[in-house]
Coordinates of C-alpha atoms in Angstrom, one line a residue:
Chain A
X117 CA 51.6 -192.1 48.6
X118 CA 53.8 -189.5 50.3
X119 CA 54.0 -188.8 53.5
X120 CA 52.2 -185.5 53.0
X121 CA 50.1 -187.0 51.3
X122 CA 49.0 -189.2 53.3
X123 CA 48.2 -186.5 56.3
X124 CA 46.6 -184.4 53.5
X125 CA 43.7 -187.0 53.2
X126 CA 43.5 -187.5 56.9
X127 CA 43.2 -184.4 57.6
X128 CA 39.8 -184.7 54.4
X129 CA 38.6 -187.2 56.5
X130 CA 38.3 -185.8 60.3
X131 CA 35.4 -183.3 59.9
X132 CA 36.1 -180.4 61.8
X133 CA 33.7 -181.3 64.4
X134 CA 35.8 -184.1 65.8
X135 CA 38.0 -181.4 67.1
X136 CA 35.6 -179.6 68.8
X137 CA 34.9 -182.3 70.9
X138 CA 38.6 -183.4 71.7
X139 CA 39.2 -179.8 72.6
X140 CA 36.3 -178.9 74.7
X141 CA 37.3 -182.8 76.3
X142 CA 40.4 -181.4 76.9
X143 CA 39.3 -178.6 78.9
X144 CA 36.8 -179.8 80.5
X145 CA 39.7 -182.9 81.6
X146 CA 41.9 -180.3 82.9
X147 CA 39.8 -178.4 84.8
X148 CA 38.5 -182.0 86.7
X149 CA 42.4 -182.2 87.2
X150 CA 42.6 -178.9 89.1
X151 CA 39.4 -179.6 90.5
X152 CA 41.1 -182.8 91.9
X153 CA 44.4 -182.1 92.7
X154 CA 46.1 -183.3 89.6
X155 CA 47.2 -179.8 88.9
X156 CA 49.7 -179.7 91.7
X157 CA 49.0 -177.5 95.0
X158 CA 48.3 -174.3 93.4
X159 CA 45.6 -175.2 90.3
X160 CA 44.4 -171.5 89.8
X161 CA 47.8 -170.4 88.6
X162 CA 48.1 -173.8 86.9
X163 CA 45.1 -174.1 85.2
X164 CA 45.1 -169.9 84.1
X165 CA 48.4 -170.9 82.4
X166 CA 47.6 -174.2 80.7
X167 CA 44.6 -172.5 78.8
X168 CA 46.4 -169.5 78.2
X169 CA 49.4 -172.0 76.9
X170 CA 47.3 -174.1 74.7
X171 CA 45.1 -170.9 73.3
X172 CA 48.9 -169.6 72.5
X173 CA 49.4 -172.8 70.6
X174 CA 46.2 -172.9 68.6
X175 CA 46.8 -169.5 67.5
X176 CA 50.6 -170.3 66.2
X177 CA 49.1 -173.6 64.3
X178 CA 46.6 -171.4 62.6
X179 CA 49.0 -169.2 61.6
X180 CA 51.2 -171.9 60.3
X181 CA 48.6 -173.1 58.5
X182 CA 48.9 -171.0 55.1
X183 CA 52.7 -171.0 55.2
X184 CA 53.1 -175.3 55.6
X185 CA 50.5 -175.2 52.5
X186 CA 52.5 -173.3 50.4
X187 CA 56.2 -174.1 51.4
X188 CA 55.4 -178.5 52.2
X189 CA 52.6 -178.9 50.3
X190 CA 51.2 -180.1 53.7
X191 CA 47.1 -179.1 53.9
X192 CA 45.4 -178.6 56.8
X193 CA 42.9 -175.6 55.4
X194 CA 39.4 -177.5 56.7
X195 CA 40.8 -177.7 60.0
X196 CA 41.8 -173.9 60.1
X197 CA 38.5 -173.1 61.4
X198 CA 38.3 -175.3 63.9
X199 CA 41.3 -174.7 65.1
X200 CA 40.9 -170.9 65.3
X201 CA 37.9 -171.3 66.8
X202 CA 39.2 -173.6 69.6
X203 CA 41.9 -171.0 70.0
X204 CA 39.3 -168.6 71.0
X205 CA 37.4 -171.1 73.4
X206 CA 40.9 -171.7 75.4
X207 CA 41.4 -167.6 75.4
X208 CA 37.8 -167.6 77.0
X209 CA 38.7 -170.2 79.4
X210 CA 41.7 -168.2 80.4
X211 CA 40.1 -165.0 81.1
X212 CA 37.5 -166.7 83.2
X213 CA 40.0 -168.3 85.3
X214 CA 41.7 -165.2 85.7
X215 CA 38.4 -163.6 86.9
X216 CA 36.6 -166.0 88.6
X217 CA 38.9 -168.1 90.0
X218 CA 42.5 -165.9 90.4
X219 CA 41.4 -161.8 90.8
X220 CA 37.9 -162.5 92.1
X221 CA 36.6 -159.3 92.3
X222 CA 35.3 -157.2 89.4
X223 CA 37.0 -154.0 91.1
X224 CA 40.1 -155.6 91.2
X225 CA 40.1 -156.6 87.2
X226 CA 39.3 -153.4 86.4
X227 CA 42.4 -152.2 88.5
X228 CA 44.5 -154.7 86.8
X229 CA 43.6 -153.9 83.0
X230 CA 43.9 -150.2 84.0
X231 CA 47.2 -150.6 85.8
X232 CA 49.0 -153.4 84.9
X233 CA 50.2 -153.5 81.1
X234 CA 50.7 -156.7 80.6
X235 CA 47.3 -157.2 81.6
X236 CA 46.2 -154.7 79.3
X237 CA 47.5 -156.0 76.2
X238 CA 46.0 -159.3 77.3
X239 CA 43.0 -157.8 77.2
X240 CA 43.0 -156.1 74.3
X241 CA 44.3 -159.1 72.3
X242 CA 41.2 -160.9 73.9
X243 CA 38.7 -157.9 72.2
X244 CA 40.5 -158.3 68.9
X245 CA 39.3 -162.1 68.8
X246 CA 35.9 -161.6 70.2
X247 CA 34.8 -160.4 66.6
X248 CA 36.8 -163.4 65.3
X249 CA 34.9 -165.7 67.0
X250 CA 31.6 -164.3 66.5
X251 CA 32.0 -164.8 62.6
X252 CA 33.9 -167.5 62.4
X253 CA 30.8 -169.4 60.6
X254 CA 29.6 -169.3 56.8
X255 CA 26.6 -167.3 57.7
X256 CA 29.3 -164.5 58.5
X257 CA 31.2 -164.6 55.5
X258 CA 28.4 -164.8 53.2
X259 CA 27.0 -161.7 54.5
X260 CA 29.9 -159.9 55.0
X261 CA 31.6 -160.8 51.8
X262 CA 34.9 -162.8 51.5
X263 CA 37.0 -159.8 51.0
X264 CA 35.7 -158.1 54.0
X265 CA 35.7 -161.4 56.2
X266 CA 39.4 -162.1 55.1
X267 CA 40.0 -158.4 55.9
X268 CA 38.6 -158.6 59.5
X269 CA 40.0 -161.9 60.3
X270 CA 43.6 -160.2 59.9
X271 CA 42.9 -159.1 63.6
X272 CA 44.5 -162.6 64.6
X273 CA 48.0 -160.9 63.7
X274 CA 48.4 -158.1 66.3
X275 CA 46.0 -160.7 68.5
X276 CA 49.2 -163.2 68.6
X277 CA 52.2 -160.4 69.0
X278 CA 49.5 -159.0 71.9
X279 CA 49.2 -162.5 73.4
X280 CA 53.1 -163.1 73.1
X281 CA 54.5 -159.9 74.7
X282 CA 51.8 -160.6 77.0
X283 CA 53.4 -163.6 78.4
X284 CA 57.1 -162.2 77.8
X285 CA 56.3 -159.3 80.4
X286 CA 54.2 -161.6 82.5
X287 CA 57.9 -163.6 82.8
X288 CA 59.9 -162.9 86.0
X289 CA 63.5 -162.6 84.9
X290 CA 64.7 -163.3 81.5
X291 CA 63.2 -166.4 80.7
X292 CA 63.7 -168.4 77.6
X293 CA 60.3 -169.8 77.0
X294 CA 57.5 -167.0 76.2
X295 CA 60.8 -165.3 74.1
X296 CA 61.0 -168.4 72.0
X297 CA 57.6 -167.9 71.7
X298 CA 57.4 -164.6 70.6
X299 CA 60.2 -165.6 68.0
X300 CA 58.1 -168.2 66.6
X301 CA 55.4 -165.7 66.0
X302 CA 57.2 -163.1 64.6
X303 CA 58.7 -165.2 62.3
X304 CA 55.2 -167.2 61.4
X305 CA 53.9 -163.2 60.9
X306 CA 57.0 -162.2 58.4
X307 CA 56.9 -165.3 55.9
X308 CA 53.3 -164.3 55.9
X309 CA 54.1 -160.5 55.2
X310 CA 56.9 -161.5 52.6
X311 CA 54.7 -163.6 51.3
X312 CA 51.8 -161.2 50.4
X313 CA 54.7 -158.5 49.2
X314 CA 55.9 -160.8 46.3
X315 CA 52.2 -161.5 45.4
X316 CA 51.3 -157.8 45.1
X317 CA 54.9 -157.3 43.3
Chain B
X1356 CA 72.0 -166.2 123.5
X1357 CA 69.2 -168.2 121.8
X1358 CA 65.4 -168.0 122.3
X1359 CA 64.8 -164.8 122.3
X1360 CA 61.6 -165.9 120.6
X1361 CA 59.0 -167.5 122.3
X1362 CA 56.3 -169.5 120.9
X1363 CA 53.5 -171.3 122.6
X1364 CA 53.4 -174.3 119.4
X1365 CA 54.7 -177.5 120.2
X1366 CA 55.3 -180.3 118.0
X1367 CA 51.8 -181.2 119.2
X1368 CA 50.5 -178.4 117.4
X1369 CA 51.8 -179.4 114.1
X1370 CA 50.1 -182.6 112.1
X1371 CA 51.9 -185.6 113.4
X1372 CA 54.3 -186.8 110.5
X1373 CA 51.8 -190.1 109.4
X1374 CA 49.2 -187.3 108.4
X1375 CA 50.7 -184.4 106.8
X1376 CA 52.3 -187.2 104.6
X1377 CA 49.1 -188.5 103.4
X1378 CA 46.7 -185.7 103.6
X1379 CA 46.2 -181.8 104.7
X1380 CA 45.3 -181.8 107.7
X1381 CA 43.0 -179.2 109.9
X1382 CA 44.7 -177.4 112.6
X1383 CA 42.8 -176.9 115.6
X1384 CA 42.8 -173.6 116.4
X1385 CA 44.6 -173.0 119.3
X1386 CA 44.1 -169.0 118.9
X1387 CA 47.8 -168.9 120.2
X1388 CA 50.2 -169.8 117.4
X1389 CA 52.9 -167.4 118.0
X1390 CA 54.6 -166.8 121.5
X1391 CA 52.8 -164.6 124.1
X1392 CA 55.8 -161.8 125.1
X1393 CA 56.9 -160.4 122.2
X1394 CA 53.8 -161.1 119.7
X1395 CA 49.8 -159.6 119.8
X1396 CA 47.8 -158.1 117.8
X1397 CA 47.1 -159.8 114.3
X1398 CA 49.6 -162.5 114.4
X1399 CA 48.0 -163.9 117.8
X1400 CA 44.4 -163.7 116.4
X1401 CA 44.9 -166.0 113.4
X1402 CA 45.0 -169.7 113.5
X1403 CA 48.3 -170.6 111.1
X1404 CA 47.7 -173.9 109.8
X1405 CA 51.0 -175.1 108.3
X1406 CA 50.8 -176.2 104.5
X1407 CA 51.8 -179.7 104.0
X1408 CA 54.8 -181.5 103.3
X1409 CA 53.5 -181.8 99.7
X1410 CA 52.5 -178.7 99.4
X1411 CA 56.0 -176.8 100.7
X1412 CA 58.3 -179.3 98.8
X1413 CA 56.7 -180.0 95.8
X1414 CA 55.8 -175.8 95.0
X1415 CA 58.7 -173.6 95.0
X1416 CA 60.7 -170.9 93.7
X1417 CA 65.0 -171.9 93.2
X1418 CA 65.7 -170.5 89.7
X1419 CA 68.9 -172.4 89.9
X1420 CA 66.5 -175.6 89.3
X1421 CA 64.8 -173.9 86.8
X1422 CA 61.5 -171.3 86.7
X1423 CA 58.8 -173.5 87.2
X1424 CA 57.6 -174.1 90.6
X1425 CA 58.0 -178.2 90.0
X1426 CA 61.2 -177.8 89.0
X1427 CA 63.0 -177.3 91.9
X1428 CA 61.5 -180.7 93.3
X1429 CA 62.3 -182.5 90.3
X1430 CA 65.8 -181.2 89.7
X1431 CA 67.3 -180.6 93.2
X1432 CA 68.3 -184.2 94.1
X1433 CA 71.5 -183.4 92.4
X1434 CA 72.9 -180.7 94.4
X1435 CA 75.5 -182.0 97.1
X1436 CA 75.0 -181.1 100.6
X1437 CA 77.2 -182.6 102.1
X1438 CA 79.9 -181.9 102.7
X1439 CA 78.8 -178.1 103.1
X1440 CA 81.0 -175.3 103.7
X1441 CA 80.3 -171.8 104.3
X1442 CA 82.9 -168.5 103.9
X1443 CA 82.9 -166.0 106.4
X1444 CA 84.5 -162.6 105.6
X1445 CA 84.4 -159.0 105.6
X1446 CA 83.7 -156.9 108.8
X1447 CA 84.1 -159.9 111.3
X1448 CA 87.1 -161.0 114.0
X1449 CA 86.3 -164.9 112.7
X1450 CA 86.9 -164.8 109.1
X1451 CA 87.0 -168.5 107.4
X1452 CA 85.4 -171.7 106.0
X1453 CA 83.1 -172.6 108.7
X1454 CA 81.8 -176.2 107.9
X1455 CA 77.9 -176.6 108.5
X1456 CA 79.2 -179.1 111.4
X1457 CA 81.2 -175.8 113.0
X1458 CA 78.0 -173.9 112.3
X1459 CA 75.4 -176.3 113.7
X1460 CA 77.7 -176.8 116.8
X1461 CA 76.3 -175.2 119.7
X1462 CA 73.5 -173.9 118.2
X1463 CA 69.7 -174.0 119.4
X1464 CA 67.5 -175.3 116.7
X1465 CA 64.1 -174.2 117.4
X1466 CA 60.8 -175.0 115.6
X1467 CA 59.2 -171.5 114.4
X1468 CA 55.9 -171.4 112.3
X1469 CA 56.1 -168.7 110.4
X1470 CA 53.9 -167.1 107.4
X1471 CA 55.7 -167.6 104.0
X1472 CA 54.5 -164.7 101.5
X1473 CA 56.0 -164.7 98.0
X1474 CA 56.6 -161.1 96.1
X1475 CA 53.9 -163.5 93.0
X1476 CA 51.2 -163.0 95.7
X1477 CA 50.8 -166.1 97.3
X1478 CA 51.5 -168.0 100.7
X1479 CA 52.5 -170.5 102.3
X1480 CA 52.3 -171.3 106.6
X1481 CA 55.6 -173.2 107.0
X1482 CA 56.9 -175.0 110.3
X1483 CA 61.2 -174.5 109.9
X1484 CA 63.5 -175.4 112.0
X1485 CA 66.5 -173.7 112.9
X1486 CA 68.4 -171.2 114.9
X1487 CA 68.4 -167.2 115.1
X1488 CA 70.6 -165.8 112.9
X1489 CA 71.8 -163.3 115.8
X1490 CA 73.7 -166.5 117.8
X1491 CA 75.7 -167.1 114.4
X1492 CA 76.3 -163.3 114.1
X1493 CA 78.0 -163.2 117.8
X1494 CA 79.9 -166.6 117.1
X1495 CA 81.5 -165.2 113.6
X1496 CA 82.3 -161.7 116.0
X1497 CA 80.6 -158.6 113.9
X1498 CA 82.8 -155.8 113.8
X1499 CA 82.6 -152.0 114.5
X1500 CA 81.4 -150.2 111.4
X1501 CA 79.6 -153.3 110.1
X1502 CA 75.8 -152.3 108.9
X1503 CA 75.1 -155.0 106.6
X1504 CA 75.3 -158.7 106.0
X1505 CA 75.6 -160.1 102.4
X1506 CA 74.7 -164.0 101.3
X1507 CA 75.0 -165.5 98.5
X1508 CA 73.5 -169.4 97.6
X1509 CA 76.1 -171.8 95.5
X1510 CA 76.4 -171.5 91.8
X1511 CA 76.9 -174.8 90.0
X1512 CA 76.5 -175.2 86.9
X1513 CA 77.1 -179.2 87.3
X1514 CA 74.5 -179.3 89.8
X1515 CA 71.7 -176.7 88.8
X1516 CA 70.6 -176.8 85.3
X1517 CA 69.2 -173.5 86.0
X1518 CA 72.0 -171.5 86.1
X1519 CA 73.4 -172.3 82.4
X1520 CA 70.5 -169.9 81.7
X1521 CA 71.3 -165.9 82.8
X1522 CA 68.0 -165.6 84.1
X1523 CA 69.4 -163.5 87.0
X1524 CA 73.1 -163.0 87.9
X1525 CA 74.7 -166.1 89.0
X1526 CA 75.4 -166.6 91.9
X1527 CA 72.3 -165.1 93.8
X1528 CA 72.7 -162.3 96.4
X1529 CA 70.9 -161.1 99.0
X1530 CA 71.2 -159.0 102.1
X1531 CA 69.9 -157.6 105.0
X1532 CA 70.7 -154.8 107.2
X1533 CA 72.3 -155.7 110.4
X1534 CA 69.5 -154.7 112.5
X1535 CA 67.3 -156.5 110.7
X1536 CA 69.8 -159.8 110.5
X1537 CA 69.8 -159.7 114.5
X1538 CA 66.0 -159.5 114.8
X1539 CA 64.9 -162.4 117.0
X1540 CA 62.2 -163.9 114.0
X1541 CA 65.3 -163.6 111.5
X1542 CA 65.9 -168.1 111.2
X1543 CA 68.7 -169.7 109.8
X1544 CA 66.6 -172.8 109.1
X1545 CA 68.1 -176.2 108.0
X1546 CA 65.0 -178.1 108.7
X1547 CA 60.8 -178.2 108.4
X1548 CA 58.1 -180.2 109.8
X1549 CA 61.5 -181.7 112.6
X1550 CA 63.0 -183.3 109.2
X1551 CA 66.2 -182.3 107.4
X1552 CA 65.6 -179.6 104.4
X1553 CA 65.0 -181.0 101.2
X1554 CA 67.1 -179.8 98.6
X1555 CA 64.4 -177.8 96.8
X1556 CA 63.7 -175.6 100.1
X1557 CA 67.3 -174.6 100.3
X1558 CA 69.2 -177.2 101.7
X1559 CA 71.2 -177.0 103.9
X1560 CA 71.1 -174.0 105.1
X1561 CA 68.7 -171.0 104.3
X1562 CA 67.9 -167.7 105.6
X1563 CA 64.1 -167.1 106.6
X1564 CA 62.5 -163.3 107.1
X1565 CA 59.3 -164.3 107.8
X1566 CA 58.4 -159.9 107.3
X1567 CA 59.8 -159.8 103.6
X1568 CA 58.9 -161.3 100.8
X1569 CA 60.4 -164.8 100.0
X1570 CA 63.2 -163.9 97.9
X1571 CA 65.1 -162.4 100.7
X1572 CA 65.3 -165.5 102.1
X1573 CA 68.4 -166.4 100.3
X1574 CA 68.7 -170.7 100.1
X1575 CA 71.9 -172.7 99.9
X1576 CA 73.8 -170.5 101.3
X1577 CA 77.8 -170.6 100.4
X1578 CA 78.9 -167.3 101.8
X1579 CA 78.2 -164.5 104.7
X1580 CA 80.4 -161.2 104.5
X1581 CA 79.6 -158.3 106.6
X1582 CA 80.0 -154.9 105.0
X1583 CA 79.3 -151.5 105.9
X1584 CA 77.6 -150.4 102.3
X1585 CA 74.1 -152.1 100.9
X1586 CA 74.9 -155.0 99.5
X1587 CA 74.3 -156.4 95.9
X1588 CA 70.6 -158.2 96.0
X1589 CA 70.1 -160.1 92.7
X1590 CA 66.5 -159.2 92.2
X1591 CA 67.0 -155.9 93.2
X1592 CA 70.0 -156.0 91.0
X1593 CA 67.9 -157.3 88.0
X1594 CA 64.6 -154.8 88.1
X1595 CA 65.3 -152.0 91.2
X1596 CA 61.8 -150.3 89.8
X1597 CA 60.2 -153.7 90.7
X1598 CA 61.9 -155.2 94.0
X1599 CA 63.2 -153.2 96.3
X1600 CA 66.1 -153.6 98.8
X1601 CA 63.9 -153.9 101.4
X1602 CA 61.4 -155.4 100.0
X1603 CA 58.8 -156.0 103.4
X1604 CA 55.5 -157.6 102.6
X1605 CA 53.5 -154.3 102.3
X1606 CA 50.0 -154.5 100.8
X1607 CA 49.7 -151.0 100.2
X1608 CA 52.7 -151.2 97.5
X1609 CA 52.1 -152.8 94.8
X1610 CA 54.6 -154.8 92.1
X1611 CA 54.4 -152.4 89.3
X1612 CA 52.6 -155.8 87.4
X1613 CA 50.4 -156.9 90.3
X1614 CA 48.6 -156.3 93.3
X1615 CA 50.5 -156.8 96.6
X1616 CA 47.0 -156.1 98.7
X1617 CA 45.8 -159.6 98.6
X1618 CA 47.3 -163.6 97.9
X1619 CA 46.6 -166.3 97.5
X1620 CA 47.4 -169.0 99.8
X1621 CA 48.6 -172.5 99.1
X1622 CA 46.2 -175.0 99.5
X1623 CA 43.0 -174.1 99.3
X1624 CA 42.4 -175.8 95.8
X1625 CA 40.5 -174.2 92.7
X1626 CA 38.1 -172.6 94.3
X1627 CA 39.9 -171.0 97.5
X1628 CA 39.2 -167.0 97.8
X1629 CA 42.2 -164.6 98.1
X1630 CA 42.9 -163.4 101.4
X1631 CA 44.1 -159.8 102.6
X1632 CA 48.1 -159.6 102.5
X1633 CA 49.3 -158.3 106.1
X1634 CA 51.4 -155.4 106.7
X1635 CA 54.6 -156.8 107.5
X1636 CA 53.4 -160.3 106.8
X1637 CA 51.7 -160.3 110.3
X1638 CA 55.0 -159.7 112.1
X1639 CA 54.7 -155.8 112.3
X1640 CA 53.9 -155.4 116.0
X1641 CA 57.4 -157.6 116.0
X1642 CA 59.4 -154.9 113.4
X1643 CA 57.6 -152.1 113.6
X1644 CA 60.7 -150.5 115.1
X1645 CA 63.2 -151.3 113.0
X1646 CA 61.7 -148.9 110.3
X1647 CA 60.8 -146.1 112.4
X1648 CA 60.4 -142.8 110.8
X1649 CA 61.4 -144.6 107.1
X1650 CA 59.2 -143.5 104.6
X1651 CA 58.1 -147.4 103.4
X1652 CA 56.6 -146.3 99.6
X1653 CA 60.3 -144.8 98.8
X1654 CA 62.3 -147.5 100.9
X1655 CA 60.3 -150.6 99.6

């Protein structure tokens, strides 16, 4: 059995709930960390960026998912839910520690997604995921139809450029990182794009 | 002509070496931090309590060790220190390499406690040790004509991984105008908490405005020249919409991306609320003068 093989009946066998709980875990773990002191001196800062990190990351592997399908032959389509999903619960945890923990007042959030664009864009990559998250469930697609459900769900595109130029202006500097980052996604974005171009051609 | 300063802290005020290693400790409040002549007002009234050892060594900004703040800690053991040279030029009767021994010769090393406030909004309380910047000024002989003073940190590529990325201009520049380089809180610090600088804090010799935001305070510094035009500042250089030349802790001007009117300071843990960002960091009674009559929203 190939190698790809081999991951594709893993992946069959781990039910998607199994990822749920390592990901909530994992939050839940970090928080205790900053919590505790294992997040360095400044945990607020730390743990805003760790969610907003692994959020980033979830969104990038669900992206990846349709493209290492069709160009390895590697399968990980009945973890795509969960994974989006989980991508949405770190965004969540994110924006709380933002405004709980880090701006603390409602005023001064306001102030900042008026103001400040790189909070704005943050923001409104957040919004376009809300409805993503809300129907991520076969109840939703059912009664919306596939067609319109694959339609809406299209939202995650602009959602990861908004969460990557987010993090690019957020960057004091130039910095390497968030601009591999944003490279990544662009490029996940166009073999998706070229992809659905040769299909309609 | 040193201590021109005053300040009522003792070592006794500061946590005694065995504790700040192990654990924060709580400052009494003594309700008389900074000295009695030149200081009232708002710096008087608040109880610093320095961060800890941990805390101001293990959390910094020194791109030249890379952009995270736990990179400098983990990176900066390879920067040599010593030997340490540093080039006087421009404006002065002394030009030359001055060794840090020359430097450190004959100077009064003083401990200050002094409010650290980063342009990212948050703070630090950090007890340095060193010597006004004004005795090395009058040893170095500033000439007629002279308005500003220029530094710039070392740039080694061998030693700082940081630099082999252009994340600002190597080497990095900052200055200050004379007036403000003579002012009796402006430090030359090579020390905190009565030890030696670590590397990651500028070692082993830095420049400390307590009133601007903690860029200004230039780190490893290789080179002084006095000039008599504004110097090139790296961050200024990099984004002059964003830091100014100036660039005095002023909560009523904002960082085009953030909020300068409140910070966050180091270690209060998760849960710790934001606290109001001083004008001046605190030190305004102390500077006040020194900007008289500048409009501070154009000149920030």
């Amino acid at each position: 059995m190939s190698a790809t093989a081999r991951i594709n009946a893993t992946v069959r066998r781990v039910p998607g709930w199994v990822l749920y709980v390592v990901g909530a875990a994992y939050a839940g773990w970090l928080f205790y960390l900053g919590a505790t002191g294992g997040l360095g001196v400044e945990p607020i800062e730390a743990l805003e960026h760790r969610y907003g990190k692994i959020a980033f990351q979830l969104i990038l592997v669900g992206l990846a998912v349709t493209p290492l399908r069709q160009h390895l032959g590697l399968n990980l389509m009945c973890w795509r839910r969960a994974i989006g999903v989980l991508a949405f619960f770190f965004v969540l945890a994110h924006f709380l520690v933002w405004a709980v923990l880090d701006v603390q007042q409602i005023s001064a959030m306001w102030a900042d997604i008026v103001k400040r664009p790189y909070v704005t864009i943050g923001m409104v990559g957040f919004l376009c995921l809300i409805p993503l998250g809300l129907t991520s469930n076969n109840w939703s697609v059912r009664k919306m139809g596939a067609a319109a459900w694959r339609k809406l769900h299209r939202l995650v595109y602009p959602a990861a450029v908004l969460g990557a130029v987010h993090w690019v202006w957020l960057a004091r500097g130039f910095q390497l990182e968030p601009l591999i980052y944003l490279a990544v996604t662009l490029t996940l974005l166009a073999t998706r794009f070229r992809t659905q171009k040769a299909r309609v051609a | 002509m040193a201590r021109r300063y005053q300040s009522k802290l003792t070592w006794d005020d500061v946590t005694p070496e065995h504790l700040y290693l192990n654990r924060r400790q709580i400052m009494a409040g003594t309700g008389a931090l900074l000295g009695a002549g030149l200081i009232g007002g708002q710096a008087q009234a608040q109880d610093l309590e320095p961060n800890t050892w941990e805390a101001i060594t293990t959390y910094n900004n020194y791109y030249e060790f890379g952009t995270g703040k736990d990179d400098p800690s983990r990176n900066a053991h390879t920067l040599t220190t010593s030997p340490w040279s540093i080039e006087v030029d421009g404006m002065v009767d002394n030009p030359g390499t001055y060794s840090f021994e020359d430097i450190m010769d004959g100077m009064t090393v003083e401990e200050r406690i002094y409010r650290f406030r980063c342009v990212e909004a948050w703070s630090m309380v950090i007890p340095w040790n060193g010597f006004e910047l004004a005795d090395l000024l009058d040893r170095i002989g500033v000439q007629d004509g002279a308005r500003y003073v220029a530094f710039e940190t070392a740039n080694r590529p061998d030693e700082m991984p940081g630099v082999r990325v252009p994340v600002l201009d190597w080497p990095y520049r900052e200055g200050l105008r004379l007036d403000e380089a003579r002012h009796p809180l402006t430090l030359m610090a090579t020390g905190i908490y009565g030890r030696e600088i670590p590397n990651q804090n500028g070692a082993p010799i830095r420049l400390v405005v307590p009133w601007k935001y903690g860029f200004k305070s230039i780190k490893s510094i290789v080179r002084i020249t006095l000039t008599d035009e504004e110097p090139y500042t790296s961050w200024n250089a990099a984004n002059p919409r964003e830091y100014g030349f100036y660039s005095n802790v002023n909560p009523e001007v904002d960082h085009p991306r953030w909020s300068q009117a409140s910070e966050r300071v180091i270690g209060g843990g998760l849960f710790a609320r934001r606290e109001p960002t001083l004008m001046m960091n605190g030190y305004e009674e102390e500077v006040a003068s020194l900007y008289e009559g500048m409009d501070l929203q154009a000149n920030f």
